[in-house]
Tab-separated table of C-alpha atoms and ligand atoms in Angstrom:
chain	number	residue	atom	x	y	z
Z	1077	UNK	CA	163.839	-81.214	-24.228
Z	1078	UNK	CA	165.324	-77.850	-23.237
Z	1079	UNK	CA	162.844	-75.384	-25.180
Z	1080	UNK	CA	164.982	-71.389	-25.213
Z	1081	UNK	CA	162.522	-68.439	-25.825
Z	1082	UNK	CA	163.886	-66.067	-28.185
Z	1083	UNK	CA	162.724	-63.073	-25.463
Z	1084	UNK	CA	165.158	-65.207	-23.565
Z	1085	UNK	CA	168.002	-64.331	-25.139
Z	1086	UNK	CA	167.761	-60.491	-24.901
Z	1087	UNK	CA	168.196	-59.194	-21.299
Z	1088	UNK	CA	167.519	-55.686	-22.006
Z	1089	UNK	CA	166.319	-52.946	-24.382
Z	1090	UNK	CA	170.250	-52.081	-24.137
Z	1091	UNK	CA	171.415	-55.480	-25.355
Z	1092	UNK	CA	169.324	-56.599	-28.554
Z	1093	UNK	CA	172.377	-56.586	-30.594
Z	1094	UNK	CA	173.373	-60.263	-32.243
Z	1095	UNK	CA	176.605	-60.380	-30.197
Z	1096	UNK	CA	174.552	-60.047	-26.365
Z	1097	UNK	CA	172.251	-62.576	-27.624
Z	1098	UNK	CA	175.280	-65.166	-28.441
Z	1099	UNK	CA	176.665	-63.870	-25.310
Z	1100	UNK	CA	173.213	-64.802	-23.817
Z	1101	UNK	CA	172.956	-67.919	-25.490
Z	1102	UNK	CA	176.616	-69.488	-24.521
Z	1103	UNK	CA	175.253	-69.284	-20.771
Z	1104	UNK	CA	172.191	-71.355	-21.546
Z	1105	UNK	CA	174.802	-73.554	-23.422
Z	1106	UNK	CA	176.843	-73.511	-20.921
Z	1107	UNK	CA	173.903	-74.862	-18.290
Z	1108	UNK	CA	173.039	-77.680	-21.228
Z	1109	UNK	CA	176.658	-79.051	-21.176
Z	1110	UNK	CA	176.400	-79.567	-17.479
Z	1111	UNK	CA	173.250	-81.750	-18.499
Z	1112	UNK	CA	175.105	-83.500	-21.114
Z	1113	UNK	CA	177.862	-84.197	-18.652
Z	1114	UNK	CA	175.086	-85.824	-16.445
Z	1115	UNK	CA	174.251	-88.176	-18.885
Z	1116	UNK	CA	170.953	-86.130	-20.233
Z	1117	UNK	CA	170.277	-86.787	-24.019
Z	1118	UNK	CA	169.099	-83.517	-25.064
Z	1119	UNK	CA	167.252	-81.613	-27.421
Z	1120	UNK	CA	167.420	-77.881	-27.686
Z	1121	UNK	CA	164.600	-75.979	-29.281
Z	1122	UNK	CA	164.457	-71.800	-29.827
Z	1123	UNK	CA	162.135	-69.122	-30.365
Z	1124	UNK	CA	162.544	-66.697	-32.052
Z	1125	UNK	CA	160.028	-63.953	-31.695
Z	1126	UNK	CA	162.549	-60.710	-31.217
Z	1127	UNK	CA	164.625	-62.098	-33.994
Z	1128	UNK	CA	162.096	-62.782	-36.620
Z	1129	UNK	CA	160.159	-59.642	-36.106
Z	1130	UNK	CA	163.940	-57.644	-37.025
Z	1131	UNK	CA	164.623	-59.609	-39.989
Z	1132	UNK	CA	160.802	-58.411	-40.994
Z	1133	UNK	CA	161.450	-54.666	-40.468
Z	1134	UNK	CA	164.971	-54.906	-42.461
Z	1135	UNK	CA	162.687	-56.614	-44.886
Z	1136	UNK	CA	160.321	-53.700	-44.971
Z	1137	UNK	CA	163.268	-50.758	-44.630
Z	1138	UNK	CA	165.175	-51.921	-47.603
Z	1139	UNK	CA	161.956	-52.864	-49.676
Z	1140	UNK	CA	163.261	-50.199	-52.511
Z	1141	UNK	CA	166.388	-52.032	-52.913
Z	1142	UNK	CA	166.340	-55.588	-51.940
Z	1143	UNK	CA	163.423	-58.125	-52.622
Z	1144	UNK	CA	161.209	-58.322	-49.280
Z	1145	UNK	CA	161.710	-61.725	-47.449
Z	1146	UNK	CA	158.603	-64.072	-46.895
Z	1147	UNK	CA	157.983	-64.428	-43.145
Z	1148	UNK	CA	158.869	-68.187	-43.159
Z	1149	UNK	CA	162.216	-67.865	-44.876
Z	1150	UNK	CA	162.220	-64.813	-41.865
Z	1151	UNK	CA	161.920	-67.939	-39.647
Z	1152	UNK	CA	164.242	-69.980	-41.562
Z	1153	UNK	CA	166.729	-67.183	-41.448
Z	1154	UNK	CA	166.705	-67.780	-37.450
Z	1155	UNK	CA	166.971	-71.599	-37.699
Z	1156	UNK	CA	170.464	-70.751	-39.135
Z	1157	UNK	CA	171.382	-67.454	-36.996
Z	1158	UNK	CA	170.069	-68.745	-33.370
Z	1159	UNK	CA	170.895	-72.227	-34.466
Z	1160	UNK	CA	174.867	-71.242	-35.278
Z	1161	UNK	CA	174.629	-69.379	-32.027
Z	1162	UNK	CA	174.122	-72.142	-29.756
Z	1163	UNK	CA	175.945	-74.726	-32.619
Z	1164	UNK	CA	179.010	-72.937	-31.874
Z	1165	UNK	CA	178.859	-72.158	-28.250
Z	1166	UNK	CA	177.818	-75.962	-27.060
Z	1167	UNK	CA	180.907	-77.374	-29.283
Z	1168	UNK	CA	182.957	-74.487	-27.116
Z	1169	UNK	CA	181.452	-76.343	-23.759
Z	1170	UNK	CA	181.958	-79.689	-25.062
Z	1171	UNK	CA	185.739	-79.791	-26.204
Z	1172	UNK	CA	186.424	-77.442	-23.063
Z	1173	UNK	CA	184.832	-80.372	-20.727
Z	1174	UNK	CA	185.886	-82.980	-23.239
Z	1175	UNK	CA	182.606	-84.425	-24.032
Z	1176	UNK	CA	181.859	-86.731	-26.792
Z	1177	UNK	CA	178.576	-85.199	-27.857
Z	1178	UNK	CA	178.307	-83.582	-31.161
Z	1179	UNK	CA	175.669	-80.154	-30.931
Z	1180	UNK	CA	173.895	-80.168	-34.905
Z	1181	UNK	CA	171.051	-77.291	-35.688
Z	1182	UNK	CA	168.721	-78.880	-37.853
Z	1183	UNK	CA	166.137	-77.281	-40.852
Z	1184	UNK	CA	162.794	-78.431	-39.344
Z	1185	UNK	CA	159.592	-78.132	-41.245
Z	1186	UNK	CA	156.090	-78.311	-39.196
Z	1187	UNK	CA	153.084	-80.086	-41.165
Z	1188	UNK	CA	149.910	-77.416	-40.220
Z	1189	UNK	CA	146.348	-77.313	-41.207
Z	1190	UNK	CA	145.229	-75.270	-44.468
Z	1191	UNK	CA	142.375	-74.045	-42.372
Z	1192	UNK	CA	143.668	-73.832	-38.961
Z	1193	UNK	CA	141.587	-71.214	-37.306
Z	1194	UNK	CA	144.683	-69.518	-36.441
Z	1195	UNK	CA	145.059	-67.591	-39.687
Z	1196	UNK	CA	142.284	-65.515	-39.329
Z	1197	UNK	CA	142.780	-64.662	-35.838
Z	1198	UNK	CA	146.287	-63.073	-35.418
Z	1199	UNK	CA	148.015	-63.870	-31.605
Z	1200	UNK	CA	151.441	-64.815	-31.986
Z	1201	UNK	CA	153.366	-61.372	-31.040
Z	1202	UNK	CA	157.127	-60.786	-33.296
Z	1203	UNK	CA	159.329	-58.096	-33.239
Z	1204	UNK	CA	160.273	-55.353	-30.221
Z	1205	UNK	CA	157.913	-53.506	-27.361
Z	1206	UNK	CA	156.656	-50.290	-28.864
Z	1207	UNK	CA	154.462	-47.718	-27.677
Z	1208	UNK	CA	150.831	-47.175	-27.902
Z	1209	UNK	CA	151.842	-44.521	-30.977
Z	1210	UNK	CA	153.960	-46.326	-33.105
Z	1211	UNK	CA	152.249	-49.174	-32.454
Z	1212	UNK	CA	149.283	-47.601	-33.971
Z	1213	UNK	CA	151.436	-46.051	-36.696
Z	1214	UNK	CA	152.518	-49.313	-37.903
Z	1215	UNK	CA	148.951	-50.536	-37.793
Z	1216	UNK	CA	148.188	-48.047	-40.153
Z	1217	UNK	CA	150.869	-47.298	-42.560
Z	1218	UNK	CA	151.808	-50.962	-42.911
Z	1219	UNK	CA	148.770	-53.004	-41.869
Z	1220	UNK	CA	150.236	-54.754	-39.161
Z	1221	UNK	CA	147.875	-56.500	-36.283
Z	1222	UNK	CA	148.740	-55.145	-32.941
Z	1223	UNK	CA	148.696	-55.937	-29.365
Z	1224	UNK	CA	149.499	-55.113	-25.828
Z	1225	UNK	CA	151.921	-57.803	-24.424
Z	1226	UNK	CA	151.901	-58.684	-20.753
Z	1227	UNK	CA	152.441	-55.045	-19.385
Z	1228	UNK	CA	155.684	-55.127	-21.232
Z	1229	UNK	CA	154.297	-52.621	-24.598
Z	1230	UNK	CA	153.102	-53.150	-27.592
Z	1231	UNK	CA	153.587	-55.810	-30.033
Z	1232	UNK	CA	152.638	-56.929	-33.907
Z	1233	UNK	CA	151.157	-59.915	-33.532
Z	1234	UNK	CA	150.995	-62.811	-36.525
Z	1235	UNK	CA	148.940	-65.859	-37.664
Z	1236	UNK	CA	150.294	-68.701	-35.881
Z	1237	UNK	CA	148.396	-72.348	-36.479
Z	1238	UNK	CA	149.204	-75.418	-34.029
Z	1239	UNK	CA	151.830	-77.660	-35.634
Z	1240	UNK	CA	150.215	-81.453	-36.445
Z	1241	UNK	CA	153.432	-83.261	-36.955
Z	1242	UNK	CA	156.906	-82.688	-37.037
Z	1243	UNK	CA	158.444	-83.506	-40.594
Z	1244	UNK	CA	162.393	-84.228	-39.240
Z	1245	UNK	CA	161.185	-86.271	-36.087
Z	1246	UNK	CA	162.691	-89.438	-37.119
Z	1247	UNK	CA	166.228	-87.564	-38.042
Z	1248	UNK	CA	166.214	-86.106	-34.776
Z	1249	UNK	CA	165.433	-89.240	-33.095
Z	1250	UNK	CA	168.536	-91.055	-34.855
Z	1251	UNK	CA	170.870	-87.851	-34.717
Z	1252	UNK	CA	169.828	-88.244	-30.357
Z	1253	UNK	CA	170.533	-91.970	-30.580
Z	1254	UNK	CA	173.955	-91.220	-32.157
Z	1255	UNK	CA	174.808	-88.643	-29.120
Z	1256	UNK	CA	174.341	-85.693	-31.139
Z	1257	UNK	CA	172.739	-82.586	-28.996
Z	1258	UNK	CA	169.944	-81.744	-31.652
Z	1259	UNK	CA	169.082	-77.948	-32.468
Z	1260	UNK	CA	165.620	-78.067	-34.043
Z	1261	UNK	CA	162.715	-76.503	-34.452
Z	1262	UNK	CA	164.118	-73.230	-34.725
Z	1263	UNK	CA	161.336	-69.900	-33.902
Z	1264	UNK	CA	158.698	-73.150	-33.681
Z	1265	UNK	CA	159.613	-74.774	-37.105
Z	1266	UNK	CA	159.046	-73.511	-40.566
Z	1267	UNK	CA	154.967	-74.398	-41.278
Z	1268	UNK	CA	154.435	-76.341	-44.474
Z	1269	UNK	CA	150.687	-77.741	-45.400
Z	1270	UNK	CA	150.516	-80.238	-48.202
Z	1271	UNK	CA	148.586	-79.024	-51.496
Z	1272	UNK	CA	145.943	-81.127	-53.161
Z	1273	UNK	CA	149.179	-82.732	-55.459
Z	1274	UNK	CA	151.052	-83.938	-52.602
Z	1275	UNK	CA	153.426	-81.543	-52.442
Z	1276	UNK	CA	154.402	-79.376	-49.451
Z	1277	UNK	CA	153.795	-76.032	-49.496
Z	1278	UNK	CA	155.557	-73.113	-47.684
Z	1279	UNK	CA	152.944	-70.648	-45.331
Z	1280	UNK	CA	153.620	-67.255	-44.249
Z	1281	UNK	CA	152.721	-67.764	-40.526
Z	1282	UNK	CA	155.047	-68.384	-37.372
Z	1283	UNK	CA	154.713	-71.803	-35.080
Z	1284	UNK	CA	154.845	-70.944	-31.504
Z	1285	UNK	CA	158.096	-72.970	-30.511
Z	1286	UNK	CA	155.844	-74.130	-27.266
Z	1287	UNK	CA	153.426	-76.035	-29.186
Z	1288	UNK	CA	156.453	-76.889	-31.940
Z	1289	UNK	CA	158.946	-78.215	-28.808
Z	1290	UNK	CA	155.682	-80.430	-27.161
Z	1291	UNK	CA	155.275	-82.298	-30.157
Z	1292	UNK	CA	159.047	-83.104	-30.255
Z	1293	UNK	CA	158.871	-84.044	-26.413
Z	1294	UNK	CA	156.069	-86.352	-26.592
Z	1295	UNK	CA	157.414	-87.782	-30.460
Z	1296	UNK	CA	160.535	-88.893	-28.360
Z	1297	UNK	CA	159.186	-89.813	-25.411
Z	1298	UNK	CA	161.428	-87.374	-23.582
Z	1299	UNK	CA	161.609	-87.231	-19.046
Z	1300	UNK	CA	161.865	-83.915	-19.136
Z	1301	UNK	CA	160.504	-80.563	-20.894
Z	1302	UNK	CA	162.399	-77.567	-19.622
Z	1303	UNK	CA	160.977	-74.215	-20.805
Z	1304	UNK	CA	163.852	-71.459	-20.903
Z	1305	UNK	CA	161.838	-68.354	-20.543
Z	1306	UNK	CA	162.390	-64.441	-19.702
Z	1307	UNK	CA	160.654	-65.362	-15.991
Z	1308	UNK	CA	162.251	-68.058	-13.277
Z	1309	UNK	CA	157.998	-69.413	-13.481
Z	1310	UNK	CA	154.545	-69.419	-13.408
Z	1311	UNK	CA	152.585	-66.760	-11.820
Z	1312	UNK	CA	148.958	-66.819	-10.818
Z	1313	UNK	CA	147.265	-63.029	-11.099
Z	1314	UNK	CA	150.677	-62.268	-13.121
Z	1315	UNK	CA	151.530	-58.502	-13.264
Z	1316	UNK	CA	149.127	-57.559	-10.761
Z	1317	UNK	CA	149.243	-56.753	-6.763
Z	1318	UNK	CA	147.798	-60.500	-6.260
Z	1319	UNK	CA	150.232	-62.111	-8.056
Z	1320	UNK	CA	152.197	-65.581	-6.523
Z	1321	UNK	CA	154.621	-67.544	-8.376
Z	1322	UNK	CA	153.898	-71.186	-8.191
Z	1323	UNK	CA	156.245	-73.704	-7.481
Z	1324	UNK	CA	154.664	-76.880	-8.853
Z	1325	UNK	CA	151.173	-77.872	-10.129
Z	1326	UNK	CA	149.397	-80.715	-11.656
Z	1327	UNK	CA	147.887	-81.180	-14.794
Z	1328	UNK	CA	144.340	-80.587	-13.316
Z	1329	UNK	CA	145.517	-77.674	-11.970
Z	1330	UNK	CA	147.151	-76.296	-14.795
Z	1331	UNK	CA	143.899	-76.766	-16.825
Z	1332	UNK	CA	141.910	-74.887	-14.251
Z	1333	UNK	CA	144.293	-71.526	-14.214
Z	1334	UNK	CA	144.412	-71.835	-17.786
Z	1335	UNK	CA	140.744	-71.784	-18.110
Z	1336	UNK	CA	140.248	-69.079	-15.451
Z	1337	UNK	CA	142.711	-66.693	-17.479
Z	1338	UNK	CA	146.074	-66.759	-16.216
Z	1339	UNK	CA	148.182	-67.347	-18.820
Z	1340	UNK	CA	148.231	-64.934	-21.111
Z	1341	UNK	CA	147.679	-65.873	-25.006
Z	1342	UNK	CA	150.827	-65.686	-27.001
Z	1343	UNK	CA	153.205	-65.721	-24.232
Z	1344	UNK	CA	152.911	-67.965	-20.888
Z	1345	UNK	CA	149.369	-69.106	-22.408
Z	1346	UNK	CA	151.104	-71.400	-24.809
Z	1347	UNK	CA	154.246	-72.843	-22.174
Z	1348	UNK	CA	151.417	-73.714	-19.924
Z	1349	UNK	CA	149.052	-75.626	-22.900
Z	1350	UNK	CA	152.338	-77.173	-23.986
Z	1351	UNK	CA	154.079	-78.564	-21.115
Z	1352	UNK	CA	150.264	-79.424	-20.184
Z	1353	UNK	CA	149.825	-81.968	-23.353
Z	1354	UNK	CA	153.381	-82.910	-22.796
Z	1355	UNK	CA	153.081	-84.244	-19.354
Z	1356	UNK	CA	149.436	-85.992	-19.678
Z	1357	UNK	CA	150.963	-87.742	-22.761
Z	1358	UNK	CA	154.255	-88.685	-20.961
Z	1359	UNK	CA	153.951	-88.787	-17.435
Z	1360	UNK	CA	157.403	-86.646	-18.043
Z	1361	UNK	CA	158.100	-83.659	-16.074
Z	1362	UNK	CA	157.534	-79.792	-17.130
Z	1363	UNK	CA	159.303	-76.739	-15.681
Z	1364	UNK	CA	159.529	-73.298	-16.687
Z	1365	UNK	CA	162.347	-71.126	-15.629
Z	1366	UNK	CA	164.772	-68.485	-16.883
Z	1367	UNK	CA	168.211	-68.716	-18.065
Z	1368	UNK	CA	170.400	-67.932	-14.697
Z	1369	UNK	CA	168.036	-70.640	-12.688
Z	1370	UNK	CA	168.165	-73.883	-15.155
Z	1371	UNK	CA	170.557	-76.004	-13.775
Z	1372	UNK	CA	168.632	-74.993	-9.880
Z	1373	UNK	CA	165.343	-75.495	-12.117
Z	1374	UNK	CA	166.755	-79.043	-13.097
Z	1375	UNK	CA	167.271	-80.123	-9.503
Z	1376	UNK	CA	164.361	-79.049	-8.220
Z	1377	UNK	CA	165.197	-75.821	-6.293
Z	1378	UNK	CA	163.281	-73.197	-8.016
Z	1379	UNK	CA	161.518	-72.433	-11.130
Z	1380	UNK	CA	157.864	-73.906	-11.665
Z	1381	UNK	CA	157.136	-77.705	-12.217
Z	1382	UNK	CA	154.118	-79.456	-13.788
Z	1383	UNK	CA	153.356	-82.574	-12.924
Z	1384	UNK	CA	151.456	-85.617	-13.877
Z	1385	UNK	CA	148.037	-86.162	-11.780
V	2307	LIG	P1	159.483	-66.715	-24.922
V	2307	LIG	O1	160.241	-65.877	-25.894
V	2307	LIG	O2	160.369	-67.377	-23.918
V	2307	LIG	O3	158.504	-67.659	-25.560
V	2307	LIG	P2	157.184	-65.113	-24.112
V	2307	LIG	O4	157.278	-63.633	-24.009
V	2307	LIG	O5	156.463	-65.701	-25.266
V	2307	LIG	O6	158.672	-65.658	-23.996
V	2307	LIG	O7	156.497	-65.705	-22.764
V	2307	LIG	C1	157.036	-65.461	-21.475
V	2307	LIG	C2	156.413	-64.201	-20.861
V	2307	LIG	O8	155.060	-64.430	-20.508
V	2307	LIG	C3	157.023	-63.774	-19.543
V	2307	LIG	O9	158.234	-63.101	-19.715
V	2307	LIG	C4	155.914	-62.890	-18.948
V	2307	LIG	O10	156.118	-61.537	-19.286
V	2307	LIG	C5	154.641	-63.353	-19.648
V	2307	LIG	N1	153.579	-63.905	-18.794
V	2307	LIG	C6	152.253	-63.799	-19.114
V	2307	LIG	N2	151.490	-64.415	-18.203
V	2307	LIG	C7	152.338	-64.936	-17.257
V	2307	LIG	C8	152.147	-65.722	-16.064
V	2307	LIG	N3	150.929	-66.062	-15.644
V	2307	LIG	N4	153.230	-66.091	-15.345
V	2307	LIG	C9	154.467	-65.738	-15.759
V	2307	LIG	N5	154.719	-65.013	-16.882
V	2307	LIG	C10	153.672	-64.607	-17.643
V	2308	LIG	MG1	156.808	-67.227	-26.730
């Protein structure tokens, strides 16, 4: 399981643009073909936090001419966009290294609960940093919910409920046993609950892709749950004159730093809880790292493990 963040893919304030984040992207692809060529089975999962939270605001800027866009078909919209991104650029890698596998982005729905807690309690941050101001601005013009995000600005934050079950697991687990490189769970999976008549119903909210990615992992049984992240780690004390990067911990001592703060809700908070249910259900490995450092990550040199007890 190779789980991209969408923050991931932009480097810069310069470089938001679709075109830098493909650019982005085809080095992560790039760094998943070498673990296809190793003989890793993988699954790639995306975020898509950056991307959904500008589909949004096009929403809301052409709302006089254009029908606004629910925030799950937002998050469906990225399935497609980040999914094509990486579709195309791992079928570049492959036929240029002449590899079998066969990359496929796949439409995945997330069962959640009706009453997850999570809806009334906005903490899932979309969109770009702001400032204080507009962040404020937007708060009150528009309604939005809004937070400060890891010393990086200001952020709207959404309702995001923990995903119960993945709807496509059993297509992804053929599509992997074929030798298809799976693209799922695109920006965490589009949230469905089922309605008293059985049906599924569409919700308004966005999965985090951590949570999303786990489920996946453990559904699988996968060795290995790779986070893809903006940082090469984990940081105790994070953004502060104490803080130490960590280069491997066990579960216990995950579940200790979590408890004691460290991880920050909405952003390393839910990487950490993740690879945390991951690894106690697996006995699999977890790392977080950033783009440049996966295939280092993957051998062991740098990035931040978690590991069973
Ligand atoms: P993604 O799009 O990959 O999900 P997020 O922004 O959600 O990225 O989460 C990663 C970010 O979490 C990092 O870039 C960093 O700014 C922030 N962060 C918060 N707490 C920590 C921590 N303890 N260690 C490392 N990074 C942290
Ligand atoms: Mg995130």
């Amino acid at each position: 399981m190779v789980a991209v963040g969408g923050n991931s893919l932009i480097t810069d304030a310069d470089h938001i643009a679709i075109p830098f984040q493909a650019e982005t992207a085809a080095v992560t692809a790039g760094y998943i073909a070498t673990m296809v060529a190793e003989g890793w089975r993988v699954v790639v999962t995306h975020g898509n936090g950056p991307q959904v939270g500008f589909i949004l605001r096009r929403s809301e800027i052409g709302i006089h001419e254009v029908p606004p866009i629910p925030m799950n078909y937002a998050t469906s919209n990225t399935q497609g966009s980040i999914g094509y991104m990486f579709q195309r650029s791992l079928l570049n890698e492959f036929r240029r290294r002449r590899l079998d596998a066969r990359p496929v982005a796949l439409i995945t729905q997330v069962l959640v609960d009706r009453d997850d807690p999570d809806f009334a309690r906005p903490t899932k941050p979309i969109g770009p940093h702001m400032d204080e101001r507009t962040a404020r601005k937007h708060s009150s013009e528009q309604g939005w919910k809004v937070v400060e995000d890891s010393g990086r600005g200001w952020r709207r934050v959404v309702a995001s409920p923990k995903p119960r079950e993945i709807l496509e697991l059993e297509v992804i687990r053929q599509l992997v046993e074929r030798g298809n490189v799976v693209i799922a769970c695109g920006g965490g999976g589009l949230p469905v609950f089922v309605q008293d008549d059985g049906n599924l119903k569409g919700v308004e909210a966005v999965v985090d892709k951590d949570y999303a990615s786990a489920l996946v992992a453990r559904g699988l049984g996968a060795d290995l749950m790779l986070i893809s992240t903006a940082v090469d780690g984990i940081a105790l004390d994070f953004n502060t004159p104490q803080e130490r990067w960590l280069d491997r911990l066990t579960v216990a001592e995950a579940r200790r730093h979590l408890a004691d703060g460290h991880f920050a809700p909405g952003s390393m908070g839910p990487k950490v809880e993740a690879l945390i249910e991951y690894v106690a259900a697996t006995g699999g490995t977890g790392i977080v790292t950033n783009p440049p450092n996966l295939p280092r990550a993957v051998a062991g040199e740098t990035g931040t493990r978690i590991v069973p007890d």
